GROMACS .gro file of C-alpha atoms in nm:
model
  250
    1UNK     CA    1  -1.944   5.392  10.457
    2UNK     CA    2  -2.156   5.114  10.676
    3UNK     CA    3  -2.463   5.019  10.663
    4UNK     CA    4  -2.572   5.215  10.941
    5UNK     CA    5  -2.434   5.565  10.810
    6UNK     CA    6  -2.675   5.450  10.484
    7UNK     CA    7  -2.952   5.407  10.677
    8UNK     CA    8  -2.928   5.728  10.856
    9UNK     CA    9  -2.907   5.911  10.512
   10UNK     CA   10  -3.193   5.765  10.373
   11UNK     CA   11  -3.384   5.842  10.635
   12UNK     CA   12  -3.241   6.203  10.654
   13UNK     CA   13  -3.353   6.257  10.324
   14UNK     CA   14  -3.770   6.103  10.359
   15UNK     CA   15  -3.772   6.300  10.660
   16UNK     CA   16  -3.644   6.654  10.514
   17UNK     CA   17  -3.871   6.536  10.179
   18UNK     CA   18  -4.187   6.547  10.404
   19UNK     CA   19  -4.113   6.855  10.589
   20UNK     CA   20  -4.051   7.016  10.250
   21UNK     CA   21  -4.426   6.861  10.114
   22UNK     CA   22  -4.613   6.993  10.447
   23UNK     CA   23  -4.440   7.319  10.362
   24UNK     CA   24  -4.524   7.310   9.984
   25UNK     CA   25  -4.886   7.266  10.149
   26UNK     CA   26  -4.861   7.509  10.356
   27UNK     CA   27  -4.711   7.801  10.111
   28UNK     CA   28  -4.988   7.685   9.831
   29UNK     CA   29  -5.246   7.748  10.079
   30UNK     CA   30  -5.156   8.068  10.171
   31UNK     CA   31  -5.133   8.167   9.800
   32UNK     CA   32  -5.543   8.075   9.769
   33UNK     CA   33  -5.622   8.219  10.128
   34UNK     CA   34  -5.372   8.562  10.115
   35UNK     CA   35  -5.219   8.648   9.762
   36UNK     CA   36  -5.137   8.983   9.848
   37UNK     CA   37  -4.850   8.841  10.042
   38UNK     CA   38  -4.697   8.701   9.722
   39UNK     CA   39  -4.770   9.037   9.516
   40UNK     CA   40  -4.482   9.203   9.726
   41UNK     CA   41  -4.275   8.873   9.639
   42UNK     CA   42  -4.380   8.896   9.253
   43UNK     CA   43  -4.327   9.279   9.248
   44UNK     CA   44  -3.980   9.273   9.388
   45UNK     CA   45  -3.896   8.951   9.126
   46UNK     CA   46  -4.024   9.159   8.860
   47UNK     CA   47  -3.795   9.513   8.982
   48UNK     CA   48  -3.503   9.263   8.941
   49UNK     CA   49  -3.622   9.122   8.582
   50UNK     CA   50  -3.702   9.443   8.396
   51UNK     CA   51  -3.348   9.599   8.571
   52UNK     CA   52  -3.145   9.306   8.355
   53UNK     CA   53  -3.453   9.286   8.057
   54UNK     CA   54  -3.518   8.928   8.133
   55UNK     CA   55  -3.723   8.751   7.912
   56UNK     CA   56  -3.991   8.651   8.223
   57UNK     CA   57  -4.114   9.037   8.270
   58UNK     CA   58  -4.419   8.917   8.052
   59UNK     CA   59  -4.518   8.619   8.273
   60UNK     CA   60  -4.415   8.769   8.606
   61UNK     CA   61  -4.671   9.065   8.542
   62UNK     CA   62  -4.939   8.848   8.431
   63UNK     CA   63  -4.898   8.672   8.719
   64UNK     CA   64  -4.941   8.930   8.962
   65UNK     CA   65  -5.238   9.092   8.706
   66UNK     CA   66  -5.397   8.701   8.779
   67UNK     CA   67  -5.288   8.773   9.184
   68UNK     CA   68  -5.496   9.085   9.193
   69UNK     CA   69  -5.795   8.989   9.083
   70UNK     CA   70  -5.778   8.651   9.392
   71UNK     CA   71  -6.011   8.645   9.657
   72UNK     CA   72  -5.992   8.411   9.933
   73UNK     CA   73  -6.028   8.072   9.758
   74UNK     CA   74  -6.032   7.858  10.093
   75UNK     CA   75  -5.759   7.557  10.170
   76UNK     CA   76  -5.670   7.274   9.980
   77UNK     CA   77  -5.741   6.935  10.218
   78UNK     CA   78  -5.499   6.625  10.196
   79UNK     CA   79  -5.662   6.320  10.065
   80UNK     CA   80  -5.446   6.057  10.144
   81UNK     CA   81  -5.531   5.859   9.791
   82UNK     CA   82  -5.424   6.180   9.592
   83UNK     CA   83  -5.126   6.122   9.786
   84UNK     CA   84  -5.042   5.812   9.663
   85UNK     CA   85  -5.108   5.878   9.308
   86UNK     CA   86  -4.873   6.146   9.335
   87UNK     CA   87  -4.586   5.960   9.498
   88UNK     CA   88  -4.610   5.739   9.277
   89UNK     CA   89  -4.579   5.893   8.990
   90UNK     CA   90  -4.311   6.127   9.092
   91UNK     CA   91  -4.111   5.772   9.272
   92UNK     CA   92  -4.109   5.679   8.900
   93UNK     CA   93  -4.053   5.948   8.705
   94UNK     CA   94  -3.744   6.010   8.998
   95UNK     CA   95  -3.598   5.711   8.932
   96UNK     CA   96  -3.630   5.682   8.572
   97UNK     CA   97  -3.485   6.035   8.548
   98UNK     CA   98  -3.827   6.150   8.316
   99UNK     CA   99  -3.993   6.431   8.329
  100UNK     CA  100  -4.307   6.311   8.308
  101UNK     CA  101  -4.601   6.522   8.145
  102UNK     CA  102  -4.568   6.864   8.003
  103UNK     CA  103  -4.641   7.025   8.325
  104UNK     CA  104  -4.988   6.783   8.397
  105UNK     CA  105  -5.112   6.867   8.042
  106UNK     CA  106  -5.213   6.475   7.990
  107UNK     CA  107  -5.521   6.487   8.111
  108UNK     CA  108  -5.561   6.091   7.987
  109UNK     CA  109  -5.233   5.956   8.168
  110UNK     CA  110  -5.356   6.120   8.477
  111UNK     CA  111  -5.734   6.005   8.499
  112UNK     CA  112  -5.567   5.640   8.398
  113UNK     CA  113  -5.332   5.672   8.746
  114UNK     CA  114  -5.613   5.865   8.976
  115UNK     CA  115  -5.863   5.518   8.885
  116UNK     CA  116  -5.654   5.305   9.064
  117UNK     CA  117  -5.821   5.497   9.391
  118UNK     CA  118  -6.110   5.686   9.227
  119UNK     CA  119  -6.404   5.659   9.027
  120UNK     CA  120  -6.334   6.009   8.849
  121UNK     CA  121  -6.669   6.275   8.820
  122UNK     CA  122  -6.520   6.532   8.901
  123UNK     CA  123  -6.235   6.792   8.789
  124UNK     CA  124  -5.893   6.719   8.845
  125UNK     CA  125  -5.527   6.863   8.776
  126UNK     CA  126  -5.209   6.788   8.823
  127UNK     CA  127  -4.844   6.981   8.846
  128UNK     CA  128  -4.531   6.803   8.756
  129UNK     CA  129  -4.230   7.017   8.848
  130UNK     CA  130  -3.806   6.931   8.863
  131UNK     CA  131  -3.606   7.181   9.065
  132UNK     CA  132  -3.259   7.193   9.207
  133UNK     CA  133  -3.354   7.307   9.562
  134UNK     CA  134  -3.618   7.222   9.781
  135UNK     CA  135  -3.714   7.497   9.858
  136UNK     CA  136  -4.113   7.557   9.896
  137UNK     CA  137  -4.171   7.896   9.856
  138UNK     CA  138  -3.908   7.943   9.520
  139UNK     CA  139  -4.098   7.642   9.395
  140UNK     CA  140  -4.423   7.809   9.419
  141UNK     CA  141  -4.345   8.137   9.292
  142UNK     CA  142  -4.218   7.963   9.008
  143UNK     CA  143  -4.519   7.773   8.931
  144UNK     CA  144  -4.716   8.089   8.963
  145UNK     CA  145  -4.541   8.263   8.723
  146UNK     CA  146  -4.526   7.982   8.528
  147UNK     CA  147  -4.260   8.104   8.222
  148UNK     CA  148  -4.297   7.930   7.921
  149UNK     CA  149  -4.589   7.817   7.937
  150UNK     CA  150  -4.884   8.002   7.674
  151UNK     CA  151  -5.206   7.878   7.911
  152UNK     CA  152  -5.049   7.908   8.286
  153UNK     CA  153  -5.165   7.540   8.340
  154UNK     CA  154  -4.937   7.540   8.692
  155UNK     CA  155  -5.037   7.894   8.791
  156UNK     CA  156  -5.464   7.783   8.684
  157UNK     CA  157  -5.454   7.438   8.868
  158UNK     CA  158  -5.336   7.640   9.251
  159UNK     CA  159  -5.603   7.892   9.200
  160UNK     CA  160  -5.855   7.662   9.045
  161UNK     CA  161  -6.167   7.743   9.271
  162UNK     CA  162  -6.300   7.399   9.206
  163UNK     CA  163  -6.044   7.216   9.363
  164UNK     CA  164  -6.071   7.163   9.723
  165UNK     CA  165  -5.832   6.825   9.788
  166UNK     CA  166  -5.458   6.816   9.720
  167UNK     CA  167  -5.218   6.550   9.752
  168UNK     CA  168  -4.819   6.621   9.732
  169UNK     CA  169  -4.482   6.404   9.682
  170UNK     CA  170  -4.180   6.451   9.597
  171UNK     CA  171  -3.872   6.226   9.510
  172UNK     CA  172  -3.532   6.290   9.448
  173UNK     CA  173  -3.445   6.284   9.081
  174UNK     CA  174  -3.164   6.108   8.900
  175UNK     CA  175  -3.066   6.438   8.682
  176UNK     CA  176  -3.269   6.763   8.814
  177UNK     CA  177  -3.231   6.728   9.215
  178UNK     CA  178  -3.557   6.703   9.314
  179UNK     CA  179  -3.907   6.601   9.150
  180UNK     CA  180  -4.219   6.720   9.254
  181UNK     CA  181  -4.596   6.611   9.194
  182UNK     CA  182  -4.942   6.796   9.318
  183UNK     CA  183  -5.294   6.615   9.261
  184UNK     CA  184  -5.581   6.852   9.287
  185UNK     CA  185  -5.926   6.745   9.302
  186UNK     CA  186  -6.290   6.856   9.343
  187UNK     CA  187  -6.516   6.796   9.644
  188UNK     CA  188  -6.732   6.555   9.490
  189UNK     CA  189  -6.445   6.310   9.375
  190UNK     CA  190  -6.595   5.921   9.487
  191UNK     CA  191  -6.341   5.698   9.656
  192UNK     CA  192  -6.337   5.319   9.614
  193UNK     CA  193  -6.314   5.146   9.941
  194UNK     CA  194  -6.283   4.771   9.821
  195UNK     CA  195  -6.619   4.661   9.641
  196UNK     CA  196  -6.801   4.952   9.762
  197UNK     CA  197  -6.728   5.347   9.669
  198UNK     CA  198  -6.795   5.649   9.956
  199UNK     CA  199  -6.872   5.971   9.838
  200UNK     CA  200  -6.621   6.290   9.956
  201UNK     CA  201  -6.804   6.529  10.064
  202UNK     CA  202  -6.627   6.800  10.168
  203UNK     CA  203  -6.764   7.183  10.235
  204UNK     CA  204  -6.564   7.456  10.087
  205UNK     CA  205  -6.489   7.671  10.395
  206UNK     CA  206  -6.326   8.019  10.332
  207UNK     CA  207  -6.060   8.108  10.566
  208UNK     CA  208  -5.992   8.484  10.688
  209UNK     CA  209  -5.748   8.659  10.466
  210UNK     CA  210  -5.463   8.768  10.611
  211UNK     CA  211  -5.282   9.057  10.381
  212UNK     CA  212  -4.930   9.060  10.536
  213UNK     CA  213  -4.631   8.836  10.705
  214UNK     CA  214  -4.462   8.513  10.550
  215UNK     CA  215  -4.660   8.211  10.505
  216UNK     CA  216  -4.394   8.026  10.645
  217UNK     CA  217  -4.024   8.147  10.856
  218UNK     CA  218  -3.735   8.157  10.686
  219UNK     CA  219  -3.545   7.847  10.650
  220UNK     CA  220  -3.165   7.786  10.643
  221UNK     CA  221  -2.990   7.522  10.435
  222UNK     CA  222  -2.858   7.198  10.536
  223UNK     CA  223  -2.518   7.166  10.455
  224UNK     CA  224  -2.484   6.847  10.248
  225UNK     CA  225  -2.342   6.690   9.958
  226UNK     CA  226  -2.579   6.689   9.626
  227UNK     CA  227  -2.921   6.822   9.563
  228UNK     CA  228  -2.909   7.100   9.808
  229UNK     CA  229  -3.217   7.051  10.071
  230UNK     CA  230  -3.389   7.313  10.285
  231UNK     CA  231  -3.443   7.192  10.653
  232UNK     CA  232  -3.672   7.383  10.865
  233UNK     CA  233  -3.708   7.180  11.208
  234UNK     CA  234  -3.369   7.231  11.472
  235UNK     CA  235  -3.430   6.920  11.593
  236UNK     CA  236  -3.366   6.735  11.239
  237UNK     CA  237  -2.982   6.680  11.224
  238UNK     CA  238  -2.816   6.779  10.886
  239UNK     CA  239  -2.641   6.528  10.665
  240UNK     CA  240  -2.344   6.691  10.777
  241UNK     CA  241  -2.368   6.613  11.137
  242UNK     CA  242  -2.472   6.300  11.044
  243UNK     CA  243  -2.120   6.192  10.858
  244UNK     CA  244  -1.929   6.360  11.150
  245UNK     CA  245  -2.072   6.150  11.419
  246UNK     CA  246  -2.007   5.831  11.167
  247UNK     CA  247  -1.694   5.904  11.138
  248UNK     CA  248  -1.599   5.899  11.509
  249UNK     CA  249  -1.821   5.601  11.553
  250UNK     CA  250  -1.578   5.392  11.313
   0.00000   0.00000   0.00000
């Protein structure tokens, strides 16, 4: 394998990793904006559960009792410093093959990471998540249903009212596949910009809902070696093309 083939791969991979983040963005947006949408999703999930008496029947209709009761909560903006803290932390925890905090429980560990950009007055939360595929839409649901976990920290943090900025990564990991991290934030978070700090002040605008369709089209897998990845744009060649064409080269 030369140099070049490497390079291509790497590069395959940040690219398909931020497609997958402006999806993630995308599908947790339309969970806040048009939950009905992901009732059908939850209802169908739950059908399949209570036909094999799986354990997640519980959380799955919680979830969708917590759905019901959603209005339109308005979009989540990217702040490009939530960003950061959230790549990161989930670059590191990646690497290290960690898991990182029970799913963004530490309050403390977080505020100590989100200083480094803000002066923190406001609420924030954070999701830490591992997952084999990445896939955006399985990821959420999961989240939302959030299985094992007594308080629904995950499922509370994406419909959090308060929160209006977001900030996503996500980072291969050395034993789960993939890692993901999501920052949330309140508008009135204040940014330090050198010696000085700027306010955010950001409206809360509510959005239309819109009660039926996909948040996103269906996407069709890359067929590639390891931690299977979910490519949506036809222009983005797979890793499989990629080895082809190396192979001819040499």
């Amino acid at each position: 394998i030369n140099a070049e083939y490497m390079g291509d791969s790497v590069k395959l991979m940040e690219d398909s990793l931020r497609l997958y983040e402006e999806k993630l963005l995308q599908t947790i947006n339309a969970v806040r904006t048009r939950p009905k949408y992901f009732i059908s999703l939850l209802q169908r999930k739950l059908e399949k559960a209570q036909r094999k008496s799986s354990e997640g029947v519980f959380s799955i209709e919680e979830c969708i009792r917590t759905l019901e009761k959603v209005q339109n909560l308005g979009y989540l903006l990217v702040e490009q410093n939530l960003k950061k803290v959230a790549k990161s932390h989930a670059k590191g925890l990646g690497e290290a093959g960690l898991l990182g905090p029970n799913n963004g429980t530490d309050q403390a560990d977080l505020i100590i990471r989100i200083r480094e950009f803000y002066k923190v007055d406001c609420h924030v939360g954070e999701i830490v998540t591992v997952h084999p595929e990445a896939k955006a839409e399985d990821v959420v649901l999961q989240l939302l249903i959030d299985a094992g976990s007594t308080e629904g920290v995950n499922r509370n943090n994406i419909l959090n009212p308060t929160f209006v900025l977001i900030g996503i990564a996500a980072e291969v990991h050395k034993t789960h596949g993939f890692i993901t991290v999501v920052e949330f934030a309140g508008h009135n978070i204040t940014t330090k910009v050198g010696q000085e700090e700027r306010k955010q002040e950001i409206p809360i605008k509510k959005k239309e809902v819109v009660t039926s369709g996909p948040a996103l089209p269906p996407t069709k897998p890359a067929e590639a070696a390891g931690p299977k990845m979910l490519i949506d744009d036809p222009d983005l060649p797979v890793p499989g093309a990629i080895l082809k064409k190396s192979a001819r080269q040499r």
